[in-house]
PDB file of C-alpha atoms in Angstrom:
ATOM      1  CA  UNK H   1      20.805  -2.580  32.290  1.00  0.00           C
ATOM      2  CA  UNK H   2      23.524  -5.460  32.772  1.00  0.00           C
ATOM      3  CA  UNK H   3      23.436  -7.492  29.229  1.00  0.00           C
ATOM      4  CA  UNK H   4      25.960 -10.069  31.184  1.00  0.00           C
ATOM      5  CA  UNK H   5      27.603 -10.002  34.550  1.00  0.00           C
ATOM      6  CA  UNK H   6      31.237 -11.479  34.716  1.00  0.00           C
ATOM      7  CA  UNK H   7      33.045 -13.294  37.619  1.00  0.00           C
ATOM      8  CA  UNK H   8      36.610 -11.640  37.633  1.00  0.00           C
ATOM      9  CA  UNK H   9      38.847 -14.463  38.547  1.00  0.00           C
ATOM     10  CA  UNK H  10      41.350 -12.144  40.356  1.00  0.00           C
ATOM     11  CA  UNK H  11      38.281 -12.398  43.008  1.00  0.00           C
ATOM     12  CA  UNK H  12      38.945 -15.902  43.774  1.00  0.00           C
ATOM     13  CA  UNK H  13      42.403 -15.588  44.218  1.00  0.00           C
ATOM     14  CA  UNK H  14      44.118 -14.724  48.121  1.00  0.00           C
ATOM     15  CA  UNK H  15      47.512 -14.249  46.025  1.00  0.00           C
ATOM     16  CA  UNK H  16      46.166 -11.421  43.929  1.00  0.00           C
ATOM     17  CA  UNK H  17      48.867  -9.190  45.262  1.00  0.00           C
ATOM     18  CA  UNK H  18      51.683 -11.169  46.011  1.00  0.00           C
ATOM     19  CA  UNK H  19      55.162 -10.366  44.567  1.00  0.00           C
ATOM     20  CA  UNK H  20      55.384 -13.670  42.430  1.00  0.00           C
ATOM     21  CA  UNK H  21      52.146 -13.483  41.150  1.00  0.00           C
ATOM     22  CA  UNK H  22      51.296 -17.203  41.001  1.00  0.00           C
ATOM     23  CA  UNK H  23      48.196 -18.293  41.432  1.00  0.00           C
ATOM     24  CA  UNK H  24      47.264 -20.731  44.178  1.00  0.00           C
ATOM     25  CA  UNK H  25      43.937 -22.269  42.368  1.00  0.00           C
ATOM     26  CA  UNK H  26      43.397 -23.840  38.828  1.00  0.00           C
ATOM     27  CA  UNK H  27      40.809 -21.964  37.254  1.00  0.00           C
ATOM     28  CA  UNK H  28      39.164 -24.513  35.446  1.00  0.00           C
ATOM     29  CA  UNK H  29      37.772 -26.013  38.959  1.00  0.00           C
ATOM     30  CA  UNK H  30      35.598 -23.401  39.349  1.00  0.00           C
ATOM     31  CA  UNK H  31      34.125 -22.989  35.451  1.00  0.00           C
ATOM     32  CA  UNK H  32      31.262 -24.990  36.041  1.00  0.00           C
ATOM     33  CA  UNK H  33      30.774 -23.719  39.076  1.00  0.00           C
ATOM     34  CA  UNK H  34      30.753 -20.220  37.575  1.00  0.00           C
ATOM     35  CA  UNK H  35      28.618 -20.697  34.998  1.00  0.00           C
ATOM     36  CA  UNK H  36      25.923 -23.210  37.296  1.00  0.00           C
ATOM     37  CA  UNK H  37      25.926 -19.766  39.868  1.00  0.00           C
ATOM     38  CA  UNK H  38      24.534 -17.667  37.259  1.00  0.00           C
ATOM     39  CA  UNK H  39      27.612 -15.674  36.020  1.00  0.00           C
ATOM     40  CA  UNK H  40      28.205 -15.329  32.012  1.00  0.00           C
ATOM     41  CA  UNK H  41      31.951 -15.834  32.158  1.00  0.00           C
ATOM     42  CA  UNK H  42      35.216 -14.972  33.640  1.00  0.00           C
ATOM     43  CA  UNK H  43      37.401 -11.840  33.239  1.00  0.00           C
ATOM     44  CA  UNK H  44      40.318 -13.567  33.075  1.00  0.00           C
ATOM     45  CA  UNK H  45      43.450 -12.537  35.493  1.00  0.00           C
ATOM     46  CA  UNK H  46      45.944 -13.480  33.283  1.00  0.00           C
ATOM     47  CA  UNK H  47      47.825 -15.473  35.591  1.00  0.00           C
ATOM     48  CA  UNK H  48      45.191 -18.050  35.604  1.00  0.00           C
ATOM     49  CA  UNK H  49      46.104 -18.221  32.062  1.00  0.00           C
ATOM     50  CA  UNK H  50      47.221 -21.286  31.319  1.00  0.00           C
ATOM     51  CA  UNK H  51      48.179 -23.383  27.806  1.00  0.00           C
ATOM     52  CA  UNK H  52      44.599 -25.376  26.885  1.00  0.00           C
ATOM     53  CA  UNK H  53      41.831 -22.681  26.460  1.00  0.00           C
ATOM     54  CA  UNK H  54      39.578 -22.840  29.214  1.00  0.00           C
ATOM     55  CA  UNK H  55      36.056 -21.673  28.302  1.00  0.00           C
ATOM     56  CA  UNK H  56      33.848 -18.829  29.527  1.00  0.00           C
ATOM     57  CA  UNK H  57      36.400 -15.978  28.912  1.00  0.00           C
ATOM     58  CA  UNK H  58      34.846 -12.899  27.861  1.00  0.00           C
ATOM     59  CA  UNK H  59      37.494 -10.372  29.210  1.00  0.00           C
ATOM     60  CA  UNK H  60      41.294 -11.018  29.774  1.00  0.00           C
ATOM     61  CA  UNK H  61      42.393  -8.532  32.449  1.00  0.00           C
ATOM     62  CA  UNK H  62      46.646  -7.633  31.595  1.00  0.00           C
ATOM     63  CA  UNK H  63      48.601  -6.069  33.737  1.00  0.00           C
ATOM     64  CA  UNK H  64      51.692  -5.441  31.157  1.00  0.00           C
ATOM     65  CA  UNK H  65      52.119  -1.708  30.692  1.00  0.00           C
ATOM     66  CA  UNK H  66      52.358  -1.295  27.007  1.00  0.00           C
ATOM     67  CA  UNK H  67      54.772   1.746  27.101  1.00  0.00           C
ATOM     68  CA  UNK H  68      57.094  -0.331  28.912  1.00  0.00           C
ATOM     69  CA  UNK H  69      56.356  -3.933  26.511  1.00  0.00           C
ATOM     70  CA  UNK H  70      58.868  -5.148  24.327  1.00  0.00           C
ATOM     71  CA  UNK H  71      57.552  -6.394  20.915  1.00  0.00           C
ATOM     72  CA  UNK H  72      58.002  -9.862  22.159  1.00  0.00           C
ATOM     73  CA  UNK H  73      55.907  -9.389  25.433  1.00  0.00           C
ATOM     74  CA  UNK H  74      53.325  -7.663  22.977  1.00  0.00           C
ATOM     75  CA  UNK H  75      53.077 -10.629  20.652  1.00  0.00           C
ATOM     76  CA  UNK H  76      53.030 -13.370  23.417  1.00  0.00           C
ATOM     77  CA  UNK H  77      50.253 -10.972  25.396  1.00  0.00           C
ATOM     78  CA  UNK H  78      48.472 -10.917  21.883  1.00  0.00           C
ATOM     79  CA  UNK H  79      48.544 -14.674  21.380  1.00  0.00           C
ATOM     80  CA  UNK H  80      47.289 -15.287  24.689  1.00  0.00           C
ATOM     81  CA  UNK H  81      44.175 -13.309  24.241  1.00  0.00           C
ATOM     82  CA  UNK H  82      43.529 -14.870  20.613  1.00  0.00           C
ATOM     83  CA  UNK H  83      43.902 -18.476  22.291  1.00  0.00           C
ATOM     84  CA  UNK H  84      41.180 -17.506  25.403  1.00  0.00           C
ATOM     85  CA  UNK H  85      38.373 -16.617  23.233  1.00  0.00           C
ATOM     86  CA  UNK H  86      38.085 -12.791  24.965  1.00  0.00           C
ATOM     87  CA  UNK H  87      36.146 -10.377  23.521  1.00  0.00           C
ATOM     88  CA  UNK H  88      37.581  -7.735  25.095  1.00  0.00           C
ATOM     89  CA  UNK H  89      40.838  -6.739  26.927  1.00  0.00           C
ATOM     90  CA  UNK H  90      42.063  -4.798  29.876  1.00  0.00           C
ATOM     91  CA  UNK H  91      44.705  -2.688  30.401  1.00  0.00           C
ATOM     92  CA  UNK H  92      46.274  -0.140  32.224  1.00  0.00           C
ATOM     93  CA  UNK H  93      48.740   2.472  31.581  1.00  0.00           C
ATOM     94  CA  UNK H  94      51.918   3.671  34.059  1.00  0.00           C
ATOM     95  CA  UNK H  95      52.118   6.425  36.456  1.00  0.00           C
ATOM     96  CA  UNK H  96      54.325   9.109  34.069  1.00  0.00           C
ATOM     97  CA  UNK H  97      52.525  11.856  32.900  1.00  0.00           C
ATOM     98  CA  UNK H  98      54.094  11.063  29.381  1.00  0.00           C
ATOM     99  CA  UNK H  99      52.892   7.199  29.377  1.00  0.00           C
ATOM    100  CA  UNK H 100      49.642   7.299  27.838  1.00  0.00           C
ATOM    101  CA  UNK H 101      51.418   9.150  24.796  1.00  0.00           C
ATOM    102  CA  UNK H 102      54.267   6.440  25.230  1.00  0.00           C
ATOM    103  CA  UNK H 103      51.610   3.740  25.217  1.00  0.00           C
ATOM    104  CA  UNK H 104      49.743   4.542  21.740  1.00  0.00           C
ATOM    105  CA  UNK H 105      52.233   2.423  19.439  1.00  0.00           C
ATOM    106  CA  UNK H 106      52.196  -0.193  21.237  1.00  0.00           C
ATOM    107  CA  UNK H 107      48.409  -0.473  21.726  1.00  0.00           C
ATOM    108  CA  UNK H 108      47.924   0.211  18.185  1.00  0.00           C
ATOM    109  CA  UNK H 109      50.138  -2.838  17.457  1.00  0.00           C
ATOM    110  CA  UNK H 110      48.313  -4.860  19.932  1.00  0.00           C
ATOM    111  CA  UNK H 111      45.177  -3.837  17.983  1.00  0.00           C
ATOM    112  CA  UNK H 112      46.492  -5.189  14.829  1.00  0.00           C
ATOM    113  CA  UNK H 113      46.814  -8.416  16.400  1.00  0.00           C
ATOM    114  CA  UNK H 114      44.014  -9.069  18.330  1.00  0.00           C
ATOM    115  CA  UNK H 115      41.347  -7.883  15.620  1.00  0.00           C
ATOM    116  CA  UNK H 116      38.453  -9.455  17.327  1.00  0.00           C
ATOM    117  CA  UNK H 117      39.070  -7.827  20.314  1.00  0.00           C
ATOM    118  CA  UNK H 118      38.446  -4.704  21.744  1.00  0.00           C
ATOM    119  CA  UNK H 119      40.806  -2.806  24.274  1.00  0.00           C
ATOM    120  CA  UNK H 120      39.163  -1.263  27.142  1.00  0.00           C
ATOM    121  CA  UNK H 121      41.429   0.779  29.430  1.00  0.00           C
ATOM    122  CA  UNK H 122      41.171   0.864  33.306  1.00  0.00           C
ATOM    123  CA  UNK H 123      41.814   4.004  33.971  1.00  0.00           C
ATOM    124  CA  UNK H 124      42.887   3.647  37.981  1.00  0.00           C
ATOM    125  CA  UNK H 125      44.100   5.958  40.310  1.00  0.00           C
ATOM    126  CA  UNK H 126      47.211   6.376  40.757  1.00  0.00           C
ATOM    127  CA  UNK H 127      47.952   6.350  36.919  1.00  0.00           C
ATOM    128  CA  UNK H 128      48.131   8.930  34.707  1.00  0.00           C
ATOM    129  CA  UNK H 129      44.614   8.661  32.973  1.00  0.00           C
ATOM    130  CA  UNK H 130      43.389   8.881  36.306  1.00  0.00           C
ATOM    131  CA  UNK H 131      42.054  12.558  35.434  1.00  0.00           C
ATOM    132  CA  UNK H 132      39.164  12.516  32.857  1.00  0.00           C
ATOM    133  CA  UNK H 133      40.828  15.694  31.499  1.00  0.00           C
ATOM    134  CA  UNK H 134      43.642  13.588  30.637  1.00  0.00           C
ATOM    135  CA  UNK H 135      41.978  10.689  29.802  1.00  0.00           C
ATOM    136  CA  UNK H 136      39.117  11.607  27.878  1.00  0.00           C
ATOM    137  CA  UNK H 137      41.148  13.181  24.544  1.00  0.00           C
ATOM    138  CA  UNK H 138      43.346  10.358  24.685  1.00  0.00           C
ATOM    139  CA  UNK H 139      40.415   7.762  24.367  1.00  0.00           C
ATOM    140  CA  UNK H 140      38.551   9.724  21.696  1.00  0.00           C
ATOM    141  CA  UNK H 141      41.896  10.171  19.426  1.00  0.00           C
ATOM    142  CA  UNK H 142      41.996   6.440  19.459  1.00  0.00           C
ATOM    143  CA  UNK H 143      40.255   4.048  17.165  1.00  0.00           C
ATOM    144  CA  UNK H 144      36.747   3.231  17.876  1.00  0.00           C
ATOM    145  CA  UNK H 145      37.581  -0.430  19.453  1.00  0.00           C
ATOM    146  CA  UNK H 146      38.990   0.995  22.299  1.00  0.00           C
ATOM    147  CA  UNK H 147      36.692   2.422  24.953  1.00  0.00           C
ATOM    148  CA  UNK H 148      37.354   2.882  29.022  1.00  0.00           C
ATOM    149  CA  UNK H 149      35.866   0.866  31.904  1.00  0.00           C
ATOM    150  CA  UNK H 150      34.257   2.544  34.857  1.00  0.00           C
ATOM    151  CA  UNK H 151      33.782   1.544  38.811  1.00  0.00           C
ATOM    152  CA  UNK H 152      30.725   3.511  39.490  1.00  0.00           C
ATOM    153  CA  UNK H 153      30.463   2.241  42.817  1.00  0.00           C
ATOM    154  CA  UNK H 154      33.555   4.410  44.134  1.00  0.00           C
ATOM    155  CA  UNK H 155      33.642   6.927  46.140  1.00  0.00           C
ATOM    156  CA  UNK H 156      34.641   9.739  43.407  1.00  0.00           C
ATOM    157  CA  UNK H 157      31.937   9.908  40.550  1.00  0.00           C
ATOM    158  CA  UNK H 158      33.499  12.009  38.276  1.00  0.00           C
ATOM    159  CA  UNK H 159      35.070  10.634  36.408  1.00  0.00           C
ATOM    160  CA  UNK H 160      31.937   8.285  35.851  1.00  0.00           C
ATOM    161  CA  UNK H 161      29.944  11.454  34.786  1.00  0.00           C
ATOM    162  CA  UNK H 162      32.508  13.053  32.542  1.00  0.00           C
ATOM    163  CA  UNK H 163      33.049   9.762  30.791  1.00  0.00           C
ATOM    164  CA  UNK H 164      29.131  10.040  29.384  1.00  0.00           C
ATOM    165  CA  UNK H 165      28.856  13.301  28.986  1.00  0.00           C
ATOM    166  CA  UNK H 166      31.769  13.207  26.757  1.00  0.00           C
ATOM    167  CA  UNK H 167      32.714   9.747  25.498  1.00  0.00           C
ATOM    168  CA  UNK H 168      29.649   7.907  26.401  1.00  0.00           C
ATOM    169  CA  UNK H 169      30.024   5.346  23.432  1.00  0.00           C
ATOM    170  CA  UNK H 170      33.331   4.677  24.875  1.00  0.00           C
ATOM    171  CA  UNK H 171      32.087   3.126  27.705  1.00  0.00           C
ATOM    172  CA  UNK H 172      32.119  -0.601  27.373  1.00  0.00           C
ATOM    173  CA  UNK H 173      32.451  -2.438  30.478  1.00  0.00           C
ATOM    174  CA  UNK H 174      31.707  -1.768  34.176  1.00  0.00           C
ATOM    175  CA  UNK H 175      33.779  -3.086  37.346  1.00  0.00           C
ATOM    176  CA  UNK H 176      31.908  -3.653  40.453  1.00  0.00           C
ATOM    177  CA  UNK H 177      33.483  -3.130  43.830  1.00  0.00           C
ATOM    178  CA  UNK H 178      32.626  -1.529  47.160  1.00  0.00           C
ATOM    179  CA  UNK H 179      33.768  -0.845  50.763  1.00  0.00           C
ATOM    180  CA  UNK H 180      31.994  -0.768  53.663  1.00  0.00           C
ATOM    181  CA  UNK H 181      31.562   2.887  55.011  1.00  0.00           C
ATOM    182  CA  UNK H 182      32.056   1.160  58.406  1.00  0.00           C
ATOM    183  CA  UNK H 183      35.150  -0.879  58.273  1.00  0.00           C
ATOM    184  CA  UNK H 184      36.989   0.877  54.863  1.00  0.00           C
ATOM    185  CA  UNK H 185      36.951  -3.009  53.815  1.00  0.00           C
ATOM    186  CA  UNK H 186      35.471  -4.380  50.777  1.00  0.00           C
ATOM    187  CA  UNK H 187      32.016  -5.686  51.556  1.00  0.00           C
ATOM    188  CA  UNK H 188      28.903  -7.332  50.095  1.00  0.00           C
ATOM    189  CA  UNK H 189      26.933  -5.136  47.915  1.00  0.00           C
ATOM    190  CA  UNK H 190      23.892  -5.614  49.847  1.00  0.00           C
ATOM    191  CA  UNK H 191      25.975  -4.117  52.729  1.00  0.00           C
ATOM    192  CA  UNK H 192      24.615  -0.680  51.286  1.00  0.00           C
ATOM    193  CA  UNK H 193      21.930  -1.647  49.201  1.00  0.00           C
ATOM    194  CA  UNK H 194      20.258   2.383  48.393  1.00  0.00           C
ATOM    195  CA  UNK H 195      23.691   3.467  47.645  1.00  0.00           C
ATOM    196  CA  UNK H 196      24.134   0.562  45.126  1.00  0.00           C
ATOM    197  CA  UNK H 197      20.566   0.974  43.585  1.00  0.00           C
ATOM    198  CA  UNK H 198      21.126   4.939  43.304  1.00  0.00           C
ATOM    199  CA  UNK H 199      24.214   4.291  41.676  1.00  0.00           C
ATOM    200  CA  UNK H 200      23.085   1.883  39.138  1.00  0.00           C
ATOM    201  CA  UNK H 201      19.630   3.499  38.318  1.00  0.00           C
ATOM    202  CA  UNK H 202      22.097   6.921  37.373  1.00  0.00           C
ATOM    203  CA  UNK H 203      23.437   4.609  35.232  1.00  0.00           C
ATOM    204  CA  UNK H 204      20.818   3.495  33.538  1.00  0.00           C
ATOM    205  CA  UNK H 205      19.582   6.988  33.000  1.00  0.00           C
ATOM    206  CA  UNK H 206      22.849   7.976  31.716  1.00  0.00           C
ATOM    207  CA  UNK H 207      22.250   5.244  28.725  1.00  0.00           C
ATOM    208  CA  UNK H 208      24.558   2.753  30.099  1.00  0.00           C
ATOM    209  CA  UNK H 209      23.222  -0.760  28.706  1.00  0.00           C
ATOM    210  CA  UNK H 210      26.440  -3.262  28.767  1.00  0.00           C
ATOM    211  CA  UNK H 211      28.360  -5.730  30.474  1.00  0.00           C
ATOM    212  CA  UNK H 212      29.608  -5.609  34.151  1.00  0.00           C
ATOM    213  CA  UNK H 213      32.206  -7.621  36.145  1.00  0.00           C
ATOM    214  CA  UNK H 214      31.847  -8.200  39.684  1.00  0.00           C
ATOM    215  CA  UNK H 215      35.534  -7.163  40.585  1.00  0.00           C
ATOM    216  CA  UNK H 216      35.839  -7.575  44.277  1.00  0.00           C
ATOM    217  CA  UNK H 217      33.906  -8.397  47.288  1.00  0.00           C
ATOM    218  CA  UNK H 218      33.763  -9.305  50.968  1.00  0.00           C
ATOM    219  CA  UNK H 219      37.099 -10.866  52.278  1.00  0.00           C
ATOM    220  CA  UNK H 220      39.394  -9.729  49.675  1.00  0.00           C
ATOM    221  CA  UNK H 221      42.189  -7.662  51.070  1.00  0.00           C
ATOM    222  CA  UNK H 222      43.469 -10.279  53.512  1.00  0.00           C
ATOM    223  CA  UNK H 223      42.066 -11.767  56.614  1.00  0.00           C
ATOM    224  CA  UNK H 224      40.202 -15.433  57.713  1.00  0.00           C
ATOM    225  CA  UNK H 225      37.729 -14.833  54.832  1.00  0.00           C
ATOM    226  CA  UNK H 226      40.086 -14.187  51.943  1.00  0.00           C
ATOM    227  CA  UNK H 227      39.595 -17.953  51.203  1.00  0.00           C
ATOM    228  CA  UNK H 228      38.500 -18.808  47.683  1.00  0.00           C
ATOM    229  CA  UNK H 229      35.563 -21.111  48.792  1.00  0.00           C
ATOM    230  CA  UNK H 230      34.156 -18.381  51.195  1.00  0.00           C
ATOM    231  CA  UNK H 231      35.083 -15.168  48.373  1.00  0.00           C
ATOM    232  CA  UNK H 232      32.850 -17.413  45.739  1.00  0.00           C
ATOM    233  CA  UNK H 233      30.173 -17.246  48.161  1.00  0.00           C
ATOM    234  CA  UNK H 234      29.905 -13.978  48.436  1.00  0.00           C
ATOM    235  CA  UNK H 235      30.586 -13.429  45.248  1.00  0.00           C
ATOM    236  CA  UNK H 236      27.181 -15.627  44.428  1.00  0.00           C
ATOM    237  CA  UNK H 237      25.400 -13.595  46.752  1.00  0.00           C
ATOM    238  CA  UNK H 238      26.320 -10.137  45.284  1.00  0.00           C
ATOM    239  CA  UNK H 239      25.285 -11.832  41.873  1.00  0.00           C
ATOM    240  CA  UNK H 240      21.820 -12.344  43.306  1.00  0.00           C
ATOM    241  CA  UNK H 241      21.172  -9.036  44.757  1.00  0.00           C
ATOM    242  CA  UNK H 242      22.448  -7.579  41.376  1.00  0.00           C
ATOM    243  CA  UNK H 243      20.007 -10.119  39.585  1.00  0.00           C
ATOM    244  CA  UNK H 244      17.223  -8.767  42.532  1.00  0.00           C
ATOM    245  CA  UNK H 245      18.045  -5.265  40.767  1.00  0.00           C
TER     246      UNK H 245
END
């Protein structure tokens, strides 16, 4: 059902949430490595960005709010996705109810400038997309290069089901994640392995038949195993049981 499975390089990084943002590993010492493990590419936190195109990139994962960009953050963001290769990229929207409609311009103009790219929009929690009622109408009065990425392994499937009953074309790119209904912690895959087959077989039932990115996994969140050596690791073994799939 998977036509490629990403490594999301925000994975690899134990400063994924820190208040300065910078990263505390050069990205282009694990591309081999990525690639030799099995993986088709990175999604692309965009502070491992850096000036000489790296290689691999199939989605570059932004976290500038495009109601609250100026035109010059737009054009830099837009020139940085150009220069990585992406085919696709991520973004969110803010937490007012009036963002998404605030958002619209700008992503249009983003869209003019990245026209090999599509925009796929992570519609979290905690945003205001985060309701397919919301969401859904906004997505389907956009043009047809932007479409919405899903986490079906979370605890709330709705918005999973609403998404292909109503805008299943829109669907373009799946993020992986899961946490341990033991600990609350992000764990292996393999940790729950009929929960993880159930919710990927629905999928394939439902149509699905695209690209996924292995978002998270064991140790991230903090702790002695949110080291990138020991995160790759599991990361290669939730790769294989997806493969085993």
């Amino acid at each position: 059902m998977f036509t490629e499975i990403y490594l999301g390089s925000v994975l690899l990084e134990p400063k994924r949430w820190s208040k300065d943002r910078l990263p505390s590993i050069h990205l282009r010492d694990w591309t081999d490595r990525m690639k030799s493990a099995g993986f088709d590419g990175w999604e692309l936190w965009e502070f491992h960005d850096q000036p000489l195109p790296l290689g691999g990139v199939r989605v570059y994962n932004s976290y500038l709010l495009p109601e609250e960009a100026s035109p010059g953050q737009l054009a830099d963001l837009a020139a940085r996705v150009n220069r990585s290769g992406a085919g696709s990229l991520k973004f969110n929207v803010g937490k007012d109810p009036d963002a998404p409609a605030r958002a619209v311009p700008a992503l249009l103009k983003l869209a003019e400038s990245v026209p090999a790219v599509d925009l796929l929009c992570e519609c979290h929690p905690g945003t205001a997309l985060e309701d397919p009622a919301a969401a859904l109408p906004w997505l389907q009065a956009l043009p047809e290069r932007f479409g919405v990425i899903l986490h079906p392994l979370g605890e709330n499937n709705d918005f999973t089901l609403a998404c292909f009953t109503h805008i299943p074309d829109r669907v373009r790119l799946l993020h992986l994640q899961m946490k341990s209904p033991a600990t609350g912690k992000r764990a292996c895959l393999e940790e729950c392995p009929d929960f993880v087959r159930d919710r990927l077989e629905e999928l394939h039932t439902l149509g699905y038949h695209g690209p996924a990115t292995l978002e998270f996994t064991l140790g991230v969140g903090g702790g002695p195993e949110d080291l990138p050596e020991t995160l790759f690791q599991h990361a290669v073994k939730d790769l294989g049981f997806l493969r085993s799939l």
